[in-house]
Amino acid sequence: MSQVLTVLESASRRELQALAKELQLCRGNAKSDMIVSHAMRFLDEHPKDGEQRVLGLLGNSPPVAKKVAPKKQEEATAAASVKADAIVKEDVKSDKRQPEDEPESAEVVETKTPEGKKKKTPSNNKSPSVDASKEVKKVTLKDKKKTKQTAPTKATPTAASPAKSPKTSVKASPSTKKAPTSKTPPASVEKKNVAAPVGRKAEIKARKAVETLVKSMTDLTFAGDSRVRCSTTGHEMKADVDVINAYIHGKRYLKARNLKLSFAKYAPMFVDHPDESKTGLLWCNVTESAIARDEESVKKHVAAPKYQNQLPIWKEEEAAKKKAQEEQAQRRAARIEAARKRRLAEGGDGAAESERPAKRKRSAAAKSGK
């Protein structure tokens, strides 16, 4: 990863733009920092071959070489240290006989090992310093040889036969690339098929939610399959939970509903406003103030400390008023009864009847004189 970071930081803007275009990381004209960040994300998403592809496109190392690197080290340590000279000679001969693109045959690879074993004996007599230098040469030269072998063998198993031309390996590589593309359309079709029932379930669930909401409100009814009507205001709306909730909590509906509500249970403390034009207000006799014609507003007003402090005083005043009215009614009834008895005692019913109109005339004349 550190090697990729150094390569990305040292790359020119043109190379980074070509990398972004080839790997489809971002826009081609993006800034270098943006391309580097997208490249690091690409490396995290493709841990297997991401570094090889990035380094291969930037031209620093072949994309396949890093896959074989651990195997090369194991084979280099397992092989004998004296094979370096024989392998170099055989590589030169094979390069002269075969073109660079044509893979080496399995027979040539097999014949290399016995020749290397035969040359073990003279190399044992040499000093350890010479052996160490040959080991280094062997690792580097053997890496070059095996990079040539691994590329054609991974393309197709038939490429190892010497009789076939290099065109067969070239034709085999696009077939491997086309294989995954043919599998992608069925996957997308399956996703669409899976998404369809989920949408139907959501529609059914939304419909049930609308039905429960309409049933909970007495003044809401269905006007068709996709419309809901409010009997309080006559408003029609879409059969949707969000739309209905927005309407229910709106000022228009709350005002119309509160006008229909009866606040008789809050009487005599709360009555209609004395001004008939203010239909949206109530009058509180306890605090002598106007409040909104809403049940929640009434409850808040009742729970307020001002109302609680004034309520016992108002009750005492109301009780005193009621008592005074009762006493006044009793005094009036007593006066009427005393006047009737007096008339009966003076001269009977006839005299009482003849005198009563005169009293009325006299009282009327006295009022006019005043």
PDB file of N, CA and C in Angstrom, residues 176-184:
ATOM      1  N   THR A 176     -13.132 -14.851 -21.422  1.00  0.00           N
ATOM      2  CA  THR A 176     -13.228 -14.790 -19.963  1.00  0.00           C
ATOM      3  C   THR A 176     -13.809 -13.468 -19.495  1.00  0.00           C
ATOM      4  N   LYS A 177     -13.569 -12.402 -20.247  1.00  0.00           N
ATOM      5  CA  LYS A 177     -14.132 -11.107 -19.864  1.00  0.00           C
ATOM      6  C   LYS A 177     -15.615 -11.031 -20.161  1.00  0.00           C
ATOM      7  N   LYS A 178     -16.068 -11.720 -21.203  1.00  0.00           N
ATOM      8  CA  LYS A 178     -17.478 -11.652 -21.569  1.00  0.00           C
ATOM      9  C   LYS A 178     -18.353 -12.497 -20.651  1.00  0.00           C
ATOM     10  N   ALA A 179     -17.759 -13.473 -19.985  1.00  0.00           N
ATOM     11  CA  ALA A 179     -18.548 -14.374 -19.149  1.00  0.00           C
ATOM     12  C   ALA A 179     -19.281 -13.638 -18.032  1.00  0.00           C
ATOM     13  N   PRO A 180     -18.606 -12.761 -17.236  1.00  0.00           N
ATOM     14  CA  PRO A 180     -19.356 -12.095 -16.170  1.00  0.00           C
ATOM     15  C   PRO A 180     -20.384 -11.100 -16.663  1.00  0.00           C
ATOM     16  N   THR A 181     -20.154 -10.510 -17.883  1.00  0.00           N
ATOM     17  CA  THR A 181     -21.129  -9.537 -18.377  1.00  0.00           C
ATOM     18  C   THR A 181     -22.446 -10.199 -18.747  1.00  0.00           C
ATOM     19  N   SER A 182     -22.399 -11.454 -19.179  1.00  0.00           N
ATOM     20  CA  SER A 182     -23.640 -12.145 -19.529  1.00  0.00           C
ATOM     21  C   SER A 182     -24.459 -12.496 -18.295  1.00  0.00           C
ATOM     22  N   LYS A 183     -23.821 -12.539 -17.115  1.00  0.00           N
ATOM     23  CA  LYS A 183     -24.545 -12.886 -15.896  1.00  0.00           C
ATOM     24  C   LYS A 183     -25.195 -11.678 -15.235  1.00  0.00           C
ATOM     25  N   THR A 184     -24.771 -10.474 -15.585  1.00  0.00           N
ATOM     26  CA  THR A 184     -25.298  -9.303 -14.896  1.00  0.00           C
ATOM     27  C   THR A 184     -26.773  -9.015 -15.162  1.00  0.00           C
TER      28      THR A 184
END
